[in-house]
PDB file of C-alpha atoms in Angstrom:
ATOM      1  CA  UNK A   1       0.002   0.008   0.004  1.00  0.00           C
ATOM      2  CA  UNK A   2       1.261   3.495  -0.743  1.00  0.00           C
ATOM      3  CA  UNK A   3       2.785   5.547   2.061  1.00  0.00           C
ATOM      4  CA  UNK A   4       0.521   8.460   1.211  1.00  0.00           C
ATOM      5  CA  UNK A   5      -2.606   6.337   1.775  1.00  0.00           C
ATOM      6  CA  UNK A   6      -1.360   5.186   5.203  1.00  0.00           C
ATOM      7  CA  UNK A   7      -0.900   8.755   6.424  1.00  0.00           C
ATOM      8  CA  UNK A   8      -4.518   9.654   5.567  1.00  0.00           C
ATOM      9  CA  UNK A   9      -6.960   9.898   8.465  1.00  0.00           C
ATOM     10  CA  UNK A  10      -9.515   7.143   8.656  1.00  0.00           C
ATOM     11  CA  UNK A  11     -13.166   7.625   9.582  1.00  0.00           C
ATOM     12  CA  UNK A  12     -13.921   6.860  13.263  1.00  0.00           C
ATOM     13  CA  UNK A  13     -15.968   3.727  12.479  1.00  0.00           C
ATOM     14  CA  UNK A  14     -12.974   2.015  10.800  1.00  0.00           C
ATOM     15  CA  UNK A  15     -11.267  -0.602  12.979  1.00  0.00           C
ATOM     16  CA  UNK A  16      -9.358  -3.886  12.660  1.00  0.00           C
ATOM     17  CA  UNK A  17     -12.424  -6.060  13.267  1.00  0.00           C
ATOM     18  CA  UNK A  18     -14.830  -6.780  10.411  1.00  0.00           C
ATOM     19  CA  UNK A  19     -18.302  -8.201  10.880  1.00  0.00           C
ATOM     20  CA  UNK A  20     -19.302 -10.382   7.914  1.00  0.00           C
ATOM     21  CA  UNK A  21     -22.927 -11.347   7.213  1.00  0.00           C
ATOM     22  CA  UNK A  22     -24.761 -13.384   4.587  1.00  0.00           C
ATOM     23  CA  UNK A  23     -22.129 -16.143   4.566  1.00  0.00           C
ATOM     24  CA  UNK A  24     -23.058 -19.614   3.340  1.00  0.00           C
ATOM     25  CA  UNK A  25     -23.807 -21.813   6.387  1.00  0.00           C
ATOM     26  CA  UNK A  26     -21.344 -24.447   5.222  1.00  0.00           C
ATOM     27  CA  UNK A  27     -18.322 -22.169   4.709  1.00  0.00           C
ATOM     28  CA  UNK A  28     -15.181 -23.227   6.548  1.00  0.00           C
ATOM     29  CA  UNK A  29     -12.708 -21.087   8.443  1.00  0.00           C
ATOM     30  CA  UNK A  30     -10.015 -22.093   5.944  1.00  0.00           C
ATOM     31  CA  UNK A  31     -12.123 -20.719   3.074  1.00  0.00           C
ATOM     32  CA  UNK A  32     -12.564 -17.452   4.944  1.00  0.00           C
ATOM     33  CA  UNK A  33      -8.796 -17.259   5.546  1.00  0.00           C
ATOM     34  CA  UNK A  34      -8.296 -17.727   1.793  1.00  0.00           C
ATOM     35  CA  UNK A  35     -10.774 -14.975   0.903  1.00  0.00           C
ATOM     36  CA  UNK A  36      -9.831 -12.388   3.544  1.00  0.00           C
ATOM     37  CA  UNK A  37      -6.129 -13.269   3.770  1.00  0.00           C
ATOM     38  CA  UNK A  38      -5.489 -11.724   0.338  1.00  0.00           C
ATOM     39  CA  UNK A  39      -5.804  -8.287   1.960  1.00  0.00           C
ATOM     40  CA  UNK A  40      -3.300  -8.749   4.777  1.00  0.00           C
ATOM     41  CA  UNK A  41      -2.316 -10.859   7.806  1.00  0.00           C
ATOM     42  CA  UNK A  42      -5.288 -12.026   9.884  1.00  0.00           C
ATOM     43  CA  UNK A  43      -5.066 -12.391  13.641  1.00  0.00           C
ATOM     44  CA  UNK A  44      -8.308 -14.336  14.105  1.00  0.00           C
ATOM     45  CA  UNK A  45     -11.541 -15.458  12.449  1.00  0.00           C
ATOM     46  CA  UNK A  46     -14.625 -16.461  14.422  1.00  0.00           C
ATOM     47  CA  UNK A  47     -17.502 -18.121  12.561  1.00  0.00           C
ATOM     48  CA  UNK A  48     -21.004 -18.160  14.073  1.00  0.00           C
ATOM     49  CA  UNK A  49     -22.348 -21.636  14.757  1.00  0.00           C
ATOM     50  CA  UNK A  50     -25.525 -21.110  16.803  1.00  0.00           C
ATOM     51  CA  UNK A  51     -29.006 -20.615  15.377  1.00  0.00           C
ATOM     52  CA  UNK A  52     -28.752 -16.832  15.842  1.00  0.00           C
ATOM     53  CA  UNK A  53     -25.178 -16.437  14.539  1.00  0.00           C
ATOM     54  CA  UNK A  54     -25.031 -18.855  11.579  1.00  0.00           C
ATOM     55  CA  UNK A  55     -23.980 -17.101   8.387  1.00  0.00           C
ATOM     56  CA  UNK A  56     -21.884 -14.529  10.228  1.00  0.00           C
ATOM     57  CA  UNK A  57     -18.212 -14.182  11.139  1.00  0.00           C
ATOM     58  CA  UNK A  58     -15.754 -11.797  12.725  1.00  0.00           C
ATOM     59  CA  UNK A  59     -12.444 -11.247  10.951  1.00  0.00           C
ATOM     60  CA  UNK A  60      -9.665  -9.572  12.953  1.00  0.00           C
ATOM     61  CA  UNK A  61      -6.772  -8.111  10.977  1.00  0.00           C
ATOM     62  CA  UNK A  62      -3.331  -7.244  12.303  1.00  0.00           C
ATOM     63  CA  UNK A  63      -3.457  -3.824  10.604  1.00  0.00           C
ATOM     64  CA  UNK A  64      -6.353  -1.383  10.394  1.00  0.00           C
ATOM     65  CA  UNK A  65      -5.493  -0.396   6.782  1.00  0.00           C
ATOM     66  CA  UNK A  66      -5.692  -4.039   5.691  1.00  0.00           C
ATOM     67  CA  UNK A  67      -9.116  -4.274   7.314  1.00  0.00           C
ATOM     68  CA  UNK A  68     -10.276  -1.154   5.476  1.00  0.00           C
ATOM     69  CA  UNK A  69      -8.973  -2.498   2.177  1.00  0.00           C
ATOM     70  CA  UNK A  70     -10.772  -5.828   2.720  1.00  0.00           C
ATOM     71  CA  UNK A  71     -14.016  -4.103   3.698  1.00  0.00           C
ATOM     72  CA  UNK A  72     -13.877  -1.868   0.625  1.00  0.00           C
ATOM     73  CA  UNK A  73     -13.157  -4.763  -1.777  1.00  0.00           C
ATOM     74  CA  UNK A  74     -15.208  -7.630  -0.285  1.00  0.00           C
ATOM     75  CA  UNK A  75     -18.522  -5.877   0.363  1.00  0.00           C
ATOM     76  CA  UNK A  76     -20.790  -7.458  -2.257  1.00  0.00           C
ATOM     77  CA  UNK A  77     -18.283 -10.242  -3.061  1.00  0.00           C
ATOM     78  CA  UNK A  78     -20.056 -13.397  -4.293  1.00  0.00           C
ATOM     79  CA  UNK A  79     -19.341 -16.581  -2.308  1.00  0.00           C
ATOM     80  CA  UNK A  80     -21.358 -19.682  -3.238  1.00  0.00           C
ATOM     81  CA  UNK A  81     -24.084 -17.512  -4.831  1.00  0.00           C
ATOM     82  CA  UNK A  82     -24.368 -15.268  -1.747  1.00  0.00           C
ATOM     83  CA  UNK A  83     -23.229 -11.645  -1.701  1.00  0.00           C
ATOM     84  CA  UNK A  84     -21.187 -10.824   1.395  1.00  0.00           C
ATOM     85  CA  UNK A  85     -22.103  -7.918   3.648  1.00  0.00           C
ATOM     86  CA  UNK A  86     -18.882  -6.684   5.255  1.00  0.00           C
ATOM     87  CA  UNK A  87     -19.133  -4.067   7.994  1.00  0.00           C
ATOM     88  CA  UNK A  88     -16.839  -2.638  10.620  1.00  0.00           C
ATOM     89  CA  UNK A  89     -17.486  -4.115  14.054  1.00  0.00           C
ATOM     90  CA  UNK A  90     -19.521  -1.737  16.210  1.00  0.00           C
ATOM     91  CA  UNK A  91     -19.625  -2.820  19.884  1.00  0.00           C
ATOM     92  CA  UNK A  92     -22.481  -0.379  20.686  1.00  0.00           C
ATOM     93  CA  UNK A  93     -24.692  -2.035  18.073  1.00  0.00           C
ATOM     94  CA  UNK A  94     -23.963  -5.501  19.504  1.00  0.00           C
ATOM     95  CA  UNK A  95     -24.776  -4.483  23.101  1.00  0.00           C
ATOM     96  CA  UNK A  96     -28.034  -2.857  21.979  1.00  0.00           C
ATOM     97  CA  UNK A  97     -29.153  -6.152  20.431  1.00  0.00           C
ATOM     98  CA  UNK A  98     -28.310  -8.037  23.624  1.00  0.00           C
ATOM     99  CA  UNK A  99     -30.017  -5.426  25.809  1.00  0.00           C
ATOM    100  CA  UNK A 100     -33.187  -5.497  23.683  1.00  0.00           C
ATOM    101  CA  UNK A 101     -33.437  -9.269  23.805  1.00  0.00           C
ATOM    102  CA  UNK A 102     -32.937  -9.275  27.585  1.00  0.00           C
ATOM    103  CA  UNK A 103     -35.623  -6.608  28.026  1.00  0.00           C
ATOM    104  CA  UNK A 104     -38.096  -8.585  25.902  1.00  0.00           C
ATOM    105  CA  UNK A 105     -37.457 -11.698  27.991  1.00  0.00           C
ATOM    106  CA  UNK A 106     -37.912  -9.698  31.216  1.00  0.00           C
ATOM    107  CA  UNK A 107     -41.245  -8.318  29.935  1.00  0.00           C
ATOM    108  CA  UNK A 108     -42.452 -11.840  29.112  1.00  0.00           C
ATOM    109  CA  UNK A 109     -41.449 -13.047  32.595  1.00  0.00           C
ATOM    110  CA  UNK A 110     -43.316 -10.165  34.220  1.00  0.00           C
ATOM    111  CA  UNK A 111     -46.416 -10.763  32.061  1.00  0.00           C
ATOM    112  CA  UNK A 112     -46.395 -14.431  33.059  1.00  0.00           C
ATOM    113  CA  UNK A 113     -45.822 -13.613  36.737  1.00  0.00           C
ATOM    114  CA  UNK A 114     -48.736 -11.172  36.913  1.00  0.00           C
ATOM    115  CA  UNK A 115     -51.026 -12.994  34.457  1.00  0.00           C
ATOM    116  CA  UNK A 116     -51.049 -10.237  31.881  1.00  0.00           C
ATOM    117  CA  UNK A 117     -51.396 -10.980  28.173  1.00  0.00           C
ATOM    118  CA  UNK A 118     -49.544  -8.174  26.384  1.00  0.00           C
ATOM    119  CA  UNK A 119     -51.694  -8.360  23.228  1.00  0.00           C
ATOM    120  CA  UNK A 120     -54.999  -8.453  25.107  1.00  0.00           C
ATOM    121  CA  UNK A 121     -53.898  -5.581  27.328  1.00  0.00           C
ATOM    122  CA  UNK A 122     -52.998  -3.524  24.265  1.00  0.00           C
ATOM    123  CA  UNK A 123     -56.455  -4.131  22.694  1.00  0.00           C
ATOM    124  CA  UNK A 124     -58.492  -3.431  25.846  1.00  0.00           C
ATOM    125  CA  UNK A 125     -56.676  -0.880  27.950  1.00  0.00           C
ATOM    126  CA  UNK A 126     -58.312  -0.214  31.277  1.00  0.00           C
ATOM    127  CA  UNK A 127     -60.191   3.056  31.424  1.00  0.00           C
ATOM    128  CA  UNK A 128     -58.955   5.488  34.042  1.00  0.00           C
ATOM    129  CA  UNK A 129     -61.214   5.411  37.090  1.00  0.00           C
ATOM    130  CA  UNK A 130     -63.132   8.557  37.880  1.00  0.00           C
ATOM    131  CA  UNK A 131     -62.005  10.144  41.100  1.00  0.00           C
ATOM    132  CA  UNK A 132     -64.558   9.874  43.893  1.00  0.00           C
ATOM    133  CA  UNK A 133     -65.835  13.127  45.359  1.00  0.00           C
TER     134      UNK A 133
END
């Protein structure tokens, strides 16, 4: 890579960790190393294997400029008739997803505990009681 390009300031969202979506479920880590390794040395690749994370992976590069180059070139890249979605890892986005899921589970627990059906309650809200004089 040119020296001039390395001295340029990168946007704040750019980092060494890429989040890859829309992967084929049967792709191997070795195949990902082959695809992403063309853009620079890779420190680590983590492929999702649970129901919620299948088809996703995290690719960690040694150098931030290599990660940017890979993100720029591999977004929309066709792998086994699937077009990759390559994004920079955003920890705030990940914690928001976890927090939302936990809140939904807590609401369901509270509805069960107090015998409230959320849908029925939304259709028939209780009318405010008139204040006694």
